[in-house]
XYZ file of C-alpha atoms in Angstrom:
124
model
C 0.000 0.000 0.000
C 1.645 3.248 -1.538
C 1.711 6.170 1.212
C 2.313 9.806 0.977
C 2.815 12.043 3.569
C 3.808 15.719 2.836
C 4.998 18.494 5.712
C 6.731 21.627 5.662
C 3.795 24.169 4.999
C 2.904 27.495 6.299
C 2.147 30.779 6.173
C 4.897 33.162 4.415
C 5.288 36.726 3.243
C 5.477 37.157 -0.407
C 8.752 36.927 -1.841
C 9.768 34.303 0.623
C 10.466 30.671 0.297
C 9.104 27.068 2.103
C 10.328 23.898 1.384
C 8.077 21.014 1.089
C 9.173 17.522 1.756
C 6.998 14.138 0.681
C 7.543 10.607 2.583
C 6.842 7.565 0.725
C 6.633 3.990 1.823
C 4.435 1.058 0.538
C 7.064 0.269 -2.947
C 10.462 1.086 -4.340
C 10.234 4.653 -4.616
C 13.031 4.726 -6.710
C 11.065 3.029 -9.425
C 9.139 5.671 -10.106
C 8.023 9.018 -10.905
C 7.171 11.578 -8.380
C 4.966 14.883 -8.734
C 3.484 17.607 -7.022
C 0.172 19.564 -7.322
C -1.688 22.073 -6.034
C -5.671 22.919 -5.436
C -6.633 26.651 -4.402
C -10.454 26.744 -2.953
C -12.906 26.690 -5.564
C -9.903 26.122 -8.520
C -9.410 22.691 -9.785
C -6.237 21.040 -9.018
C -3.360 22.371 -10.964
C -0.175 20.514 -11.886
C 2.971 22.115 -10.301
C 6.421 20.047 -11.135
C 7.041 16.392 -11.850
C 10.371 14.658 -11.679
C 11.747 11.019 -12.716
C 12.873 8.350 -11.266
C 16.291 9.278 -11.581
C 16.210 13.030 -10.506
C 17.897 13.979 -13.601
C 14.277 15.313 -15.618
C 12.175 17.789 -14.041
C 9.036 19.956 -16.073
C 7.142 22.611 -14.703
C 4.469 24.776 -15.890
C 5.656 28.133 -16.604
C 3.314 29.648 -13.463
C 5.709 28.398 -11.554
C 9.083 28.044 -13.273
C 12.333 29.597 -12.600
C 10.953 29.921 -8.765
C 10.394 26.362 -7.860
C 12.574 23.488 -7.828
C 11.716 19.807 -7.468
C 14.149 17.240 -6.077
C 14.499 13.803 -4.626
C 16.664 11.539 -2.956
C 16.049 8.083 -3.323
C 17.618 7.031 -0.494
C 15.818 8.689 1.615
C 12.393 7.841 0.140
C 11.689 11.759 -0.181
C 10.518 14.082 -2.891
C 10.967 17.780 -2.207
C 9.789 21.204 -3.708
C 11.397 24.181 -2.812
C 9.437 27.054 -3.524
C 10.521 30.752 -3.941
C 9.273 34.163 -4.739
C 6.433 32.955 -3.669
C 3.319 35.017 -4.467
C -0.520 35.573 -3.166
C -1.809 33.484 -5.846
C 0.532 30.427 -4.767
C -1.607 29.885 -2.072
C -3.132 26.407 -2.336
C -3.166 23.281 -0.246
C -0.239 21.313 -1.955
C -0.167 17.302 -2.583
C 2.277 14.973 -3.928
C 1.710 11.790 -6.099
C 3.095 9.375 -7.808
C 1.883 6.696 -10.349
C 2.967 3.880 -12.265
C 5.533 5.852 -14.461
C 9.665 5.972 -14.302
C 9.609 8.505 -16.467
C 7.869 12.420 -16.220
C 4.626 12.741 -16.075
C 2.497 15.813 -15.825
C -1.509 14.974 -16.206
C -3.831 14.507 -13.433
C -5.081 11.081 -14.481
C -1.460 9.973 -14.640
C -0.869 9.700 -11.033
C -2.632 6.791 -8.832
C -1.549 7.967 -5.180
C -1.842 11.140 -3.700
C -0.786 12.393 0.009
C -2.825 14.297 2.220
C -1.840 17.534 1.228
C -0.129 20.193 3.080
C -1.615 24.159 3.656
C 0.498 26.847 2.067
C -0.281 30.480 2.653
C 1.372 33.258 1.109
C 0.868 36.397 2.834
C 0.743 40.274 0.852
């Protein structure tokens, strides 16, 4: 049984940073793809950056590129986004996921698993 567990949200002034971290446990996580998404209230969940299995591709929508960064280590099980600049509209609850994929994936139906989700408030 696949299970994700994100942490590191909070609240933060624009133009500061967080760092979110995702546990997995339940398969090799080094198998296989890992992403990360977001859902503001009343938006539909949005894609936010993918990486695979490897760590060495990465994609992100442009809303977010050149200010977030997604990483893993395999070792430790653990997907992470680092997150600056961040801006009002950021503001979402955040969730990892992974599917059955090594390699990136970006679309919503691609991913089977998805953590809890973890609050992230960015303050004007």
């Amino acid at each position: 049984q696949v299970q994700l567990v994100e942490s590191g949200g909070g609240l933060v002034q624009a133009g500061g940073s967080l760092r979110l971290s995702c546990a997995a446990s339940g398969r090799t996580f080094s198998n296989y793809a890992m992403g990360w998404f977001r859902q503001a209230p009343g938006k539909e969940r949005e894609f936010v950056a993918s990486i695979d299995w490897s760590g060495g591709s990465t994609y992100y929508p442009d809303s977010v590129k050149g200010r977030f960064a997604i990483s893993r280590d395999n070792a430790k099980n653990t997907v992470y986004l680092q997150m600056n600049s961040l801006k009002p509209e950021d503001t979402a609850v955040y969730y990892c996921a992974t599917g059955s994929s090594a390699s990136l994936i970006y679309r919503l139906y691609q991913y089977d698993y998805w953590g809890q989700g973890t609050q992230v408030t960015v303050s004007s």
